[in-house]
mmCIF file of C-alpha atoms in Angstrom:
data_model
loop_
_atom_site.group_PDB
_atom_site.id
_atom_site.type_symbol
_atom_site.label_atom_id
_atom_site.label_comp_id
_atom_site.label_asym_id
_atom_site.label_seq_id
_atom_site.Cartn_x
_atom_site.Cartn_y
_atom_site.Cartn_z
ATOM 1 C CA MET N 1 0.105 6.908 -25.046
ATOM 2 C CA ASP N 2 -2.914 4.601 -24.788
ATOM 3 C CA LEU N 3 -4.319 4.282 -21.272
ATOM 4 C CA ALA N 4 -7.416 2.306 -22.306
ATOM 5 C CA LEU N 5 -7.934 -1.166 -20.842
ATOM 6 C CA THR N 6 -8.043 -4.185 -23.111
ATOM 7 C CA GLU N 7 -11.094 -6.447 -23.207
ATOM 8 C CA PRO N 8 -9.479 -9.051 -20.881
ATOM 9 C CA GLN N 9 -8.561 -6.261 -18.453
ATOM 10 C CA GLU N 10 -12.132 -4.958 -18.500
ATOM 11 C CA MET N 11 -13.291 -8.492 -17.685
ATOM 12 C CA LEU N 12 -10.755 -8.688 -14.842
ATOM 13 C CA LYS N 13 -12.017 -5.352 -13.529
ATOM 14 C CA ALA N 14 -15.631 -6.558 -13.624
ATOM 15 C CA THR N 15 -14.684 -9.805 -11.885
ATOM 16 C CA ALA N 16 -12.828 -7.953 -9.130
ATOM 17 C CA ARG N 17 -15.724 -5.542 -8.596
ATOM 18 C CA ALA N 18 -18.245 -8.388 -8.443
ATOM 19 C CA PHE N 19 -16.040 -10.225 -5.922
ATOM 20 C CA LEU N 20 -15.865 -7.165 -3.661
ATOM 21 C CA GLU N 21 -19.609 -6.584 -3.833
ATOM 22 C CA ARG N 22 -20.376 -10.258 -3.142
ATOM 23 C CA GLU N 23 -17.735 -11.162 -0.570
ATOM 24 C CA CYS N 24 -17.047 -7.855 1.166
ATOM 25 C CA PRO N 25 -20.279 -6.147 2.228
ATOM 26 C CA ARG N 26 -19.924 -3.023 4.309
ATOM 27 C CA GLN N 27 -20.764 -4.757 7.582
ATOM 28 C CA LEU N 28 -17.983 -7.298 7.062
ATOM 29 C CA LEU N 29 -15.477 -4.543 6.275
ATOM 30 C CA LEU N 30 -16.516 -2.700 9.430
ATOM 31 C CA GLU N 31 -15.996 -5.880 11.459
ATOM 32 C CA LEU N 32 -12.599 -6.578 9.892
ATOM 33 C CA ASP N 33 -11.578 -2.997 10.634
ATOM 34 C CA ARG N 34 -11.912 -3.827 14.336
ATOM 35 C CA THR N 35 -9.436 -6.723 14.104
ATOM 36 C CA GLU N 36 -5.651 -6.470 14.414
ATOM 37 C CA THR N 37 -4.938 -7.979 11.003
ATOM 38 C CA GLY N 38 -7.811 -6.420 9.015
ATOM 39 C CA MET N 39 -8.418 -9.747 7.290
ATOM 40 C CA SER N 40 -10.218 -12.995 8.122
ATOM 41 C CA PRO N 41 -8.609 -16.380 7.302
ATOM 42 C CA GLU N 42 -11.617 -17.222 5.110
ATOM 43 C CA LEU N 43 -11.313 -14.060 3.019
ATOM 44 C CA TRP N 44 -7.517 -14.445 2.815
ATOM 45 C CA GLY N 45 -8.023 -17.955 1.446
ATOM 46 C CA LYS N 46 -10.460 -16.665 -1.158
ATOM 47 C CA LEU N 47 -7.975 -14.028 -2.333
ATOM 48 C CA ALA N 48 -5.353 -16.755 -2.668
ATOM 49 C CA ARG N 49 -7.672 -19.048 -4.641
ATOM 50 C CA MET N 50 -8.561 -16.162 -6.969
ATOM 51 C CA GLY N 51 -4.833 -15.861 -7.693
ATOM 52 C CA TRP N 52 -4.712 -12.249 -6.537
ATOM 53 C CA LEU N 53 -1.925 -12.873 -4.007
ATOM 54 C CA GLY N 54 0.294 -13.912 -6.886
ATOM 55 C CA LEU N 55 -0.479 -11.195 -9.425
ATOM 56 C CA ALA N 56 2.871 -9.428 -8.993
ATOM 57 C CA ILE N 57 4.829 -12.703 -8.825
ATOM 58 C CA PRO N 58 6.224 -14.274 -12.030
ATOM 59 C CA ALA N 59 4.823 -17.640 -13.052
ATOM 60 C CA GLU N 60 8.182 -19.371 -12.572
ATOM 61 C CA TYR N 61 7.947 -18.532 -8.860
ATOM 62 C CA GLY N 62 4.399 -19.782 -8.397
ATOM 63 C CA GLY N 63 2.563 -16.567 -9.205
ATOM 64 C CA GLU N 64 0.175 -15.463 -11.907
ATOM 65 C CA GLY N 65 2.778 -13.549 -13.885
ATOM 66 C CA ALA N 66 0.325 -10.712 -14.458
ATOM 67 C CA GLY N 67 1.579 -7.385 -15.724
ATOM 68 C CA LEU N 68 1.703 -4.286 -13.576
ATOM 69 C CA LEU N 69 -1.440 -2.932 -15.243
ATOM 70 C CA ASP N 70 -3.450 -6.102 -14.524
ATOM 71 C CA THR N 71 -2.327 -5.937 -10.896
ATOM 72 C CA ALA N 72 -3.353 -2.273 -10.670
ATOM 73 C CA VAL N 73 -6.774 -3.037 -12.173
ATOM 74 C CA VAL N 74 -7.495 -5.499 -9.359
ATOM 75 C CA TYR N 75 -6.117 -3.222 -6.655
ATOM 76 C CA GLU N 76 -8.236 -0.323 -7.847
ATOM 77 C CA GLN N 77 -11.285 -2.460 -7.139
ATOM 78 C CA LEU N 78 -9.923 -3.573 -3.750
ATOM 79 C CA GLY N 79 -9.604 0.113 -2.907
ATOM 80 C CA ARG N 80 -13.281 0.632 -3.576
ATOM 81 C CA GLY N 81 -14.021 -1.555 -0.538
ATOM 82 C CA PRO N 82 -11.793 -0.374 0.942
ATOM 83 C CA LEU N 83 -10.476 -3.855 1.705
ATOM 84 C CA GLY N 84 -7.835 -3.707 4.414
ATOM 85 C CA GLY N 85 -5.347 -6.363 5.398
ATOM 86 C CA PRO N 86 -1.847 -7.367 4.266
ATOM 87 C CA HIS N 87 -2.564 -8.060 0.584
ATOM 88 C CA PHE N 88 -0.509 -5.101 -0.653
ATOM 89 C CA SER N 89 2.189 -5.350 2.039
ATOM 90 C CA SER N 90 2.793 -9.023 1.314
ATOM 91 C CA ALA N 91 1.655 -9.874 -2.215
ATOM 92 C CA VAL N 92 2.944 -6.694 -3.886
ATOM 93 C CA LEU N 93 5.544 -4.785 -1.849
ATOM 94 C CA GLY N 94 6.963 -7.756 0.037
ATOM 95 C CA ALA N 95 6.977 -9.979 -3.041
ATOM 96 C CA LEU N 96 8.734 -7.314 -5.124
ATOM 97 C CA VAL N 97 11.399 -6.812 -2.421
ATOM 98 C CA VAL N 98 12.140 -10.543 -2.426
ATOM 99 C CA LEU N 99 12.104 -10.585 -6.228
ATOM 100 C CA GLU N 100 14.509 -7.634 -6.526
ATOM 101 C CA CYS N 101 16.801 -8.292 -3.555
ATOM 102 C CA GLY N 102 16.795 -12.060 -3.122
ATOM 103 C CA THR N 103 18.855 -14.783 -4.738
ATOM 104 C CA GLU N 104 17.328 -17.241 -7.176
ATOM 105 C CA ASP N 105 17.079 -19.895 -4.451
ATOM 106 C CA GLN N 106 15.389 -17.433 -2.077
ATOM 107 C CA ARG N 107 12.852 -16.445 -4.713
ATOM 108 C CA ARG N 108 11.979 -20.075 -5.389
ATOM 109 C CA GLU N 109 11.635 -20.783 -1.678
ATOM 110 C CA VAL N 110 9.654 -17.722 -0.562
ATOM 111 C CA LEU N 111 7.526 -16.436 -3.443
ATOM 112 C CA PRO N 112 5.373 -19.566 -4.033
ATOM 113 C CA ARG N 113 4.385 -19.449 -0.354
ATOM 114 C CA VAL N 114 3.496 -15.770 -0.631
ATOM 115 C CA ALA N 115 1.368 -16.446 -3.721
ATOM 116 C CA SER N 116 -0.498 -19.228 -1.941
ATOM 117 C CA GLY N 117 -1.107 -17.069 1.139
ATOM 118 C CA GLU N 118 0.829 -19.448 3.374
ATOM 119 C CA GLN N 119 3.522 -16.849 4.085
ATOM 120 C CA ILE N 120 2.683 -13.197 4.790
ATOM 121 C CA LEU N 121 5.396 -10.562 4.506
ATOM 122 C CA ALA N 122 5.641 -7.108 6.055
ATOM 123 C CA LEU N 123 8.411 -4.614 5.343
ATOM 124 C CA ALA N 124 9.970 -3.225 8.552
ATOM 125 C CA TYR N 125 11.742 -0.185 7.130
ATOM 126 C CA THR N 126 10.776 3.038 8.923
ATOM 127 C CA GLU N 127 12.153 4.068 12.305
ATOM 128 C CA PRO N 128 11.386 6.763 14.910
ATOM 129 C CA ASP N 129 13.279 9.213 12.653
ATOM 130 C CA TYR N 130 10.627 8.554 10.013
ATOM 131 C CA GLY N 131 11.458 8.564 6.321
ATOM 132 C CA TRP N 132 11.605 6.409 3.203
ATOM 133 C CA GLY N 133 15.006 7.432 1.875
ATOM 134 C CA PRO N 134 18.126 5.349 2.593
ATOM 135 C CA GLU N 135 19.388 7.995 5.018
ATOM 136 C CA SER N 136 16.453 7.254 7.348
ATOM 137 C CA VAL N 137 17.680 3.735 8.177
ATOM 138 C CA LYS N 138 19.877 4.061 11.262
ATOM 139 C CA LEU N 139 19.650 0.618 12.899
ATOM 140 C CA THR N 140 22.671 -1.613 12.450
ATOM 141 C CA ALA N 141 23.014 -5.393 12.329
ATOM 142 C CA ARG N 142 25.970 -6.694 14.323
ATOM 143 C CA ARG N 143 27.979 -9.631 13.018
ATOM 144 C CA ASP N 144 28.564 -12.408 15.552
ATOM 145 C CA GLY N 145 30.495 -15.244 13.993
ATOM 146 C CA PRO N 146 28.417 -16.740 11.169
ATOM 147 C CA ASP N 147 25.255 -15.009 12.441
ATOM 148 C CA TYR N 148 23.839 -11.491 12.724
ATOM 149 C CA ILE N 149 22.353 -9.892 15.834
ATOM 150 C CA LEU N 150 19.398 -7.611 15.117
ATOM 151 C CA GLU N 151 18.268 -5.106 17.709
ATOM 152 C CA GLY N 152 16.121 -1.984 17.720
ATOM 153 C CA VAL N 153 12.665 -0.621 16.939
ATOM 154 C CA LYS N 154 10.839 -0.123 13.650
ATOM 155 C CA LEU N 155 7.785 2.147 13.761
ATOM 156 C CA PHE N 156 4.670 2.463 11.589
ATOM 157 C CA VAL N 157 5.170 -0.964 10.020
ATOM 158 C CA HIS N 158 2.138 -1.678 7.865
ATOM 159 C CA ASP N 159 0.408 -5.006 8.580
ATOM 160 C CA GLY N 160 3.064 -6.206 10.996
ATOM 161 C CA ALA N 161 0.377 -7.877 13.119
ATOM 162 C CA ALA N 162 -0.692 -10.073 10.212
ATOM 163 C CA ALA N 163 2.808 -11.014 9.060
ATOM 164 C CA THR N 164 4.357 -14.436 9.452
ATOM 165 C CA HIS N 165 7.728 -13.057 8.272
ATOM 166 C CA LEU N 166 9.312 -9.614 8.485
ATOM 167 C CA LEU N 167 11.589 -7.981 5.936
ATOM 168 C CA TRP N 168 13.848 -6.150 8.393
ATOM 169 C CA VAL N 169 16.070 -3.463 6.846
ATOM 170 C CA ALA N 170 19.275 -2.570 8.699
ATOM 171 C CA ARG N 171 22.826 -1.414 8.061
ATOM 172 C CA THR N 172 25.658 -3.917 7.850
ATOM 173 C CA GLY N 173 28.152 -1.305 6.697
ATOM 174 C CA GLN N 174 28.797 2.437 6.863
ATOM 175 C CA GLY N 175 30.036 4.830 4.228
ATOM 176 C CA PRO N 176 29.683 8.384 2.934
ATOM 177 C CA ASP N 177 26.814 7.314 0.681
ATOM 178 C CA PRO N 178 23.670 6.565 2.759
ATOM 179 C CA ALA N 179 22.500 4.164 0.040
ATOM 180 C CA SER N 180 25.437 1.841 0.701
ATOM 181 C CA GLY N 181 25.492 -0.724 3.499
ATOM 182 C CA LEU N 182 21.750 -1.497 3.605
ATOM 183 C CA THR N 183 20.726 -5.132 4.028
ATOM 184 C CA VAL N 184 17.329 -6.855 4.065
ATOM 185 C CA PHE N 185 16.856 -9.743 6.495
ATOM 186 C CA LEU N 186 13.971 -12.212 6.163
ATOM 187 C CA VAL N 187 13.020 -12.998 9.758
ATOM 188 C CA ASP N 188 10.360 -15.383 11.046
ATOM 189 C CA ARG N 189 8.071 -13.438 13.357
ATOM 190 C CA ALA N 190 8.120 -16.421 15.769
ATOM 191 C CA GLU N 191 11.864 -15.971 16.438
ATOM 192 C CA PRO N 192 12.729 -15.319 20.113
ATOM 193 C CA GLY N 193 13.095 -11.611 20.788
ATOM 194 C CA VAL N 194 10.634 -10.423 18.114
ATOM 195 C CA ALA N 195 7.707 -8.398 19.469
ATOM 196 C CA VAL N 196 4.933 -6.781 17.428
ATOM 197 C CA ARG N 197 2.505 -4.253 18.917
ATOM 198 C CA THR N 198 -0.408 -2.664 17.083
ATOM 199 C CA LEU N 199 -0.265 1.103 17.453
ATOM 200 C CA PRO N 200 -3.429 2.721 18.833
ATOM 201 C CA GLY N 201 -5.060 5.692 17.195
ATOM 202 C CA PHE N 202 -7.099 6.709 14.198
ATOM 203 C CA MET N 203 -4.833 5.155 11.542
ATOM 204 C CA ALA N 204 -5.266 1.468 10.756
ATOM 205 C CA GLY N 205 -2.879 -1.475 10.481
ATOM 206 C CA LEU N 206 0.279 0.250 11.753
ATOM 207 C CA CYS N 207 2.589 -1.545 14.179
ATOM 208 C CA GLU N 208 5.686 -1.168 16.280
ATOM 209 C CA VAL N 209 8.158 -4.008 15.694
ATOM 210 C CA ARG N 210 10.810 -4.492 18.367
ATOM 211 C CA PHE N 211 13.836 -6.770 18.034
ATOM 212 C CA GLU N 212 15.737 -7.637 21.210
ATOM 213 C CA ALA N 213 18.999 -9.436 20.442
ATOM 214 C CA VAL N 214 17.426 -11.506 17.661
ATOM 215 C CA ARG N 215 19.997 -13.916 16.257
ATOM 216 C CA VAL N 216 19.599 -14.808 12.586
ATOM 217 C CA PRO N 217 21.836 -16.914 10.350
ATOM 218 C CA ARG N 218 23.642 -15.675 7.254
ATOM 219 C CA ARG N 219 20.998 -17.311 5.052
ATOM 220 C CA ALA N 220 18.430 -14.805 6.412
ATOM 221 C CA VAL N 221 20.121 -12.089 4.327
ATOM 222 C CA LEU N 222 18.301 -11.446 1.056
ATOM 223 C CA GLY N 223 20.924 -11.406 -1.665
ATOM 224 C CA GLU N 224 24.288 -9.867 -0.814
ATOM 225 C CA ALA N 225 24.753 -7.975 2.443
ATOM 226 C CA GLY N 226 25.162 -4.220 2.117
ATOM 227 C CA THR N 227 23.765 -3.890 -1.410
ATOM 228 C CA ALA N 228 20.003 -3.841 -0.810
ATOM 229 C CA TRP N 229 19.161 -0.236 -1.699
ATOM 230 C CA LEU N 230 19.233 -0.747 -5.457
ATOM 231 C CA GLY N 231 16.780 -3.647 -5.191
ATOM 232 C CA LEU N 232 14.623 -1.817 -2.663
ATOM 233 C CA SER N 233 14.400 1.259 -4.890
ATOM 234 C CA ARG N 234 13.365 -0.887 -7.870
ATOM 235 C CA ALA N 235 10.735 -2.633 -5.760
ATOM 236 C CA PHE N 236 9.391 0.707 -4.486
ATOM 237 C CA LEU N 237 9.215 2.086 -8.018
ATOM 238 C CA ARG N 238 6.975 -0.781 -9.166
ATOM 239 C CA ALA N 239 4.917 -1.088 -5.975
ATOM 240 C CA ILE N 240 3.996 2.600 -5.666
ATOM 241 C CA PRO N 241 1.699 2.765 -8.742
ATOM 242 C CA VAL N 242 -0.226 -0.280 -7.479
ATOM 243 C CA LEU N 243 -0.751 1.480 -4.144
ATOM 244 C CA CYS N 244 -1.843 4.578 -6.085
ATOM 245 C CA ALA N 245 -4.367 2.471 -8.025
ATOM 246 C CA TYR N 246 -5.807 1.292 -4.700
ATOM 247 C CA LYS N 247 -6.221 4.944 -3.706
ATOM 248 C CA VAL N 248 -7.863 5.724 -7.049
ATOM 249 C CA GLY N 249 -10.496 3.054 -6.385
ATOM 250 C CA ALA N 250 -11.059 4.357 -2.872
ATOM 251 C CA THR N 251 -11.372 7.947 -4.115
ATOM 252 C CA GLU N 252 -13.892 6.839 -6.727
ATOM 253 C CA ALA N 253 -15.985 5.164 -4.019
ATOM 254 C CA VAL N 254 -15.795 8.346 -1.914
ATOM 255 C CA PHE N 255 -17.033 10.337 -4.907
ATOM 256 C CA GLU N 256 -20.008 7.979 -5.302
ATOM 257 C CA LEU N 257 -20.842 8.279 -1.600
ATOM 258 C CA ALA N 258 -20.857 12.078 -1.870
ATOM 259 C CA VAL N 259 -23.006 12.140 -5.023
ATOM 260 C CA ASN N 260 -25.539 9.621 -3.694
ATOM 261 C CA TYR N 261 -25.919 11.479 -0.430
ATOM 262 C CA SER N 262 -26.288 14.843 -2.182
ATOM 263 C CA GLN N 263 -29.139 13.411 -4.266
ATOM 264 C CA THR N 264 -31.058 11.834 -1.372
ATOM 265 C CA ARG N 265 -30.519 14.234 1.542
ATOM 266 C CA VAL N 266 -33.267 16.848 1.448
ATOM 267 C CA GLN N 267 -32.946 20.195 3.198
ATOM 268 C CA PHE N 268 -35.036 23.359 2.742
ATOM 269 C CA GLY N 269 -37.360 21.390 0.486
ATOM 270 C CA GLN N 270 -34.762 20.205 -2.066
ATOM 271 C CA PRO N 271 -31.827 17.793 -2.397
ATOM 272 C CA ILE N 272 -28.665 19.361 -0.990
ATOM 273 C CA GLY N 273 -26.913 18.607 -4.293
ATOM 274 C CA ARG N 274 -28.634 21.679 -5.718
ATOM 275 C CA PHE N 275 -26.705 23.976 -3.393
ATOM 276 C CA GLN N 276 -23.600 25.474 -4.947
ATOM 277 C CA ARG N 277 -21.335 24.894 -1.931
ATOM 278 C CA VAL N 278 -22.185 21.178 -1.932
ATOM 279 C CA GLN N 279 -21.493 21.066 -5.664
ATOM 280 C CA ASP N 280 -18.132 22.744 -5.034
ATOM 281 C CA HIS N 281 -17.107 19.950 -2.651
ATOM 282 C CA ILE N 282 -18.116 17.272 -5.163
ATOM 283 C CA ILE N 283 -16.232 19.026 -7.958
ATOM 284 C CA ASP N 284 -13.138 19.042 -5.719
ATOM 285 C CA ILE N 285 -13.460 15.268 -5.352
ATOM 286 C CA VAL N 286 -13.815 14.836 -9.123
ATOM 287 C CA ASN N 287 -10.696 16.897 -9.749
ATOM 288 C CA HIS N 288 -8.655 14.884 -7.245
ATOM 289 C CA LEU N 289 -10.007 11.605 -8.646
ATOM 290 C CA ASP N 290 -9.175 12.434 -12.251
ATOM 291 C CA ALA N 291 -5.710 13.704 -11.359
ATOM 292 C CA ALA N 292 -4.925 10.580 -9.323
ATOM 293 C CA ARG N 293 -6.277 8.213 -11.974
ATOM 294 C CA TRP N 294 -4.414 9.617 -14.961
ATOM 295 C CA THR N 295 -1.085 10.230 -13.231
ATOM 296 C CA THR N 296 -1.232 6.692 -11.841
ATOM 297 C CA TYR N 297 -1.970 4.996 -15.129
ATOM 298 C CA GLU N 298 0.567 7.127 -17.002
ATOM 299 C CA ALA N 299 3.230 5.921 -14.549
ATOM 300 C CA ILE N 300 2.120 2.308 -15.051
ATOM 301 C CA TRP N 301 2.154 2.721 -18.844
ATOM 302 C CA LYS N 302 5.722 4.017 -18.714
ATOM 303 C CA LEU N 303 6.846 1.139 -16.507
ATOM 304 C CA GLU N 304 5.100 -1.424 -18.704
ATOM 305 C CA THR N 305 6.652 -0.006 -21.870
ATOM 306 C CA GLU N 306 10.106 0.341 -20.237
ATOM 307 C CA ARG N 307 10.238 4.120 -20.585
ATOM 308 C CA PRO N 308 11.909 6.368 -17.985
ATOM 309 C CA ALA N 309 9.253 6.326 -15.284
ATOM 310 C CA ALA N 310 10.748 7.661 -12.042
ATOM 311 C CA ALA N 311 9.366 11.198 -12.424
ATOM 312 C CA SER N 312 5.882 9.897 -13.281
ATOM 313 C CA VAL N 313 5.871 7.487 -10.330
ATOM 314 C CA HIS N 314 6.830 10.245 -7.878
ATOM 315 C CA LEU N 315 4.180 12.536 -9.368
ATOM 316 C CA ALA N 316 1.500 9.844 -9.135
ATOM 317 C CA LYS N 317 2.268 9.110 -5.492
ATOM 318 C CA ALA N 318 2.176 12.779 -4.525
ATOM 319 C CA VAL N 319 -1.084 13.399 -6.408
ATOM 320 C CA ALA N 320 -2.869 10.199 -5.309
ATOM 321 C CA SER N 321 -1.942 10.566 -1.632
ATOM 322 C CA GLU N 322 -3.005 14.203 -1.498
ATOM 323 C CA GLY N 323 -6.088 13.542 -3.616
ATOM 324 C CA PHE N 324 -7.425 10.649 -1.534
ATOM 325 C CA TYR N 325 -6.839 12.608 1.676
ATOM 326 C CA ARG N 326 -8.577 15.750 0.427
ATOM 327 C CA ALA N 327 -11.413 13.836 -1.262
ATOM 328 C CA CYS N 328 -12.311 12.326 2.102
ATOM 329 C CA ASN N 329 -12.294 15.794 3.668
ATOM 330 C CA SER N 330 -14.648 17.094 0.954
ATOM 331 C CA CYS N 331 -16.927 14.083 1.331
ATOM 332 C CA HIS N 332 -17.235 14.809 5.043
ATOM 333 C CA GLU N 333 -18.206 18.377 4.169
ATOM 334 C CA VAL N 334 -21.030 17.030 2.002
ATOM 335 C CA HIS N 335 -22.237 14.630 4.694
ATOM 336 C CA ALA N 336 -21.768 16.910 7.699
ATOM 337 C CA GLY N 337 -22.341 15.044 10.974
ATOM 338 C CA ILE N 338 -23.466 11.703 9.583
ATOM 339 C CA GLY N 339 -20.075 11.239 7.922
ATOM 340 C CA VAL N 340 -18.466 10.405 11.272
ATOM 341 C CA VAL N 341 -21.060 7.750 12.148
ATOM 342 C CA ARG N 342 -19.024 4.571 11.894
ATOM 343 C CA ASN N 343 -21.712 2.297 10.489
ATOM 344 C CA TYR N 344 -22.235 4.637 7.554
ATOM 345 C CA GLY N 345 -18.835 3.551 6.213
ATOM 346 C CA LEU N 346 -17.152 6.821 5.207
ATOM 347 C CA VAL N 347 -14.831 6.571 8.192
ATOM 348 C CA LEU N 348 -13.212 3.462 6.650
ATOM 349 C CA TYR N 349 -12.027 5.538 3.700
ATOM 350 C CA THR N 350 -10.943 8.409 5.936
ATOM 351 C CA ARG N 351 -8.835 6.091 8.099
ATOM 352 C CA ALA N 352 -7.285 4.546 5.003
ATOM 353 C CA SER N 353 -6.490 7.956 3.511
ATOM 354 C CA ARG N 354 -4.587 8.911 6.667
ATOM 355 C CA SER N 355 -2.834 5.544 7.024
ATOM 356 C CA LEU N 356 -1.660 5.450 3.406
ATOM 357 C CA TYR N 357 -0.763 9.139 3.117
ATOM 358 C CA ASN N 358 2.827 8.535 4.264
ATOM 359 C CA TYR N 359 3.191 4.912 3.133
ATOM 360 C CA LEU N 360 6.216 4.659 0.806
ATOM 361 C CA GLY N 361 6.684 8.417 1.155
ATOM 362 C CA ASP N 362 4.376 11.392 1.663
ATOM 363 C CA PRO N 363 3.668 13.981 -1.078
ATOM 364 C CA ARG N 364 6.454 16.300 0.096
ATOM 365 C CA PHE N 365 8.995 13.455 -0.102
ATOM 366 C CA HIS N 366 7.908 12.540 -3.619
ATOM 367 C CA LYS N 367 7.845 16.131 -4.853
ATOM 368 C CA ARG N 368 11.487 16.384 -3.840
ATOM 369 C CA ARG N 369 12.239 13.105 -5.646
ATOM 370 C CA LEU N 370 10.317 14.412 -8.648
ATOM 371 C CA ALA N 371 12.550 17.476 -8.727
ATOM 372 C CA ASP N 372 15.619 15.231 -8.542
ATOM 373 C CA ALA N 373 14.314 13.043 -11.377
ATOM 374 C CA LEU N 374 13.741 16.128 -13.528
ATOM 375 C CA GLY N 375 17.217 17.432 -12.741
ATOM 376 C CA LEU N 376 15.926 20.531 -10.976
#
């Protein structure tokens, strides 16, 4: 197993880091964090021109055709920002759902627009009975002649406020197997009856999406009705390591914040980094960072080389989510009171660690899936 980056990937990493440092200074990220979408039109256009909105999209559908590892390399650097906004929701998760669930005609219609930034996707999957397994989807789509009627509420939808189109998951059939009967609908957010509300609170970018008797035609169904779970599960499996790479980059930035502060903050006549308890907190961050990095890139290596990867993906998600969360806690211990001062910037990482902790499944969910994958 070789987890080293190639020379072109090292160049891509350097380019992505330089872009973040040049285009996304801390003050801009703090300002974007106050907006509903987390992204400015100017910055979104720059991401599109860099080709980063098409990394996960094959070249025949207007994307860059980059491998999963190349995509993760860029997203690790975006996490260092941390750059918010719908880039992962649309250009990775949303694009992979369309790629795995849609027909050939739907891929050719939708994916080039996603790669160009013209169309922004958000997956409306989770409901008040929160969960990422197929059993958690309770809402049903009612057939009315040639159309479907969609009604109900999706909660904690990431980047719903920025989306132009929603990937609404509902049941069009019932059976003993909860994985059967799931259907993905591609719905224009401007359709009558669609309402999106940003949820207040400490976590960022989460929305409530409410459908009130939204009528959609048969062509809004991605692929074949009732068979979406297989495609969704494949999309999740490939999207999760990219999200983990984003968390790795964010955890690395948190580590650097803690180290820099411990070297410059003087107390009792010496830098606080000389105190053992401060060192303990920094060592905790290092341990979480290393664990998240190597489990993430092992999962990506297995996917890239077409090895059985489910167990490694579930392990990476559990480790990266827990690691990013706990690294932020340890960094606050190092900083004490100044860590909660918004302009300092640490709060951006803390908010992200809480928002992304449950995204695509929390550590407990993935530990159970890991046990299933190992046959335990």
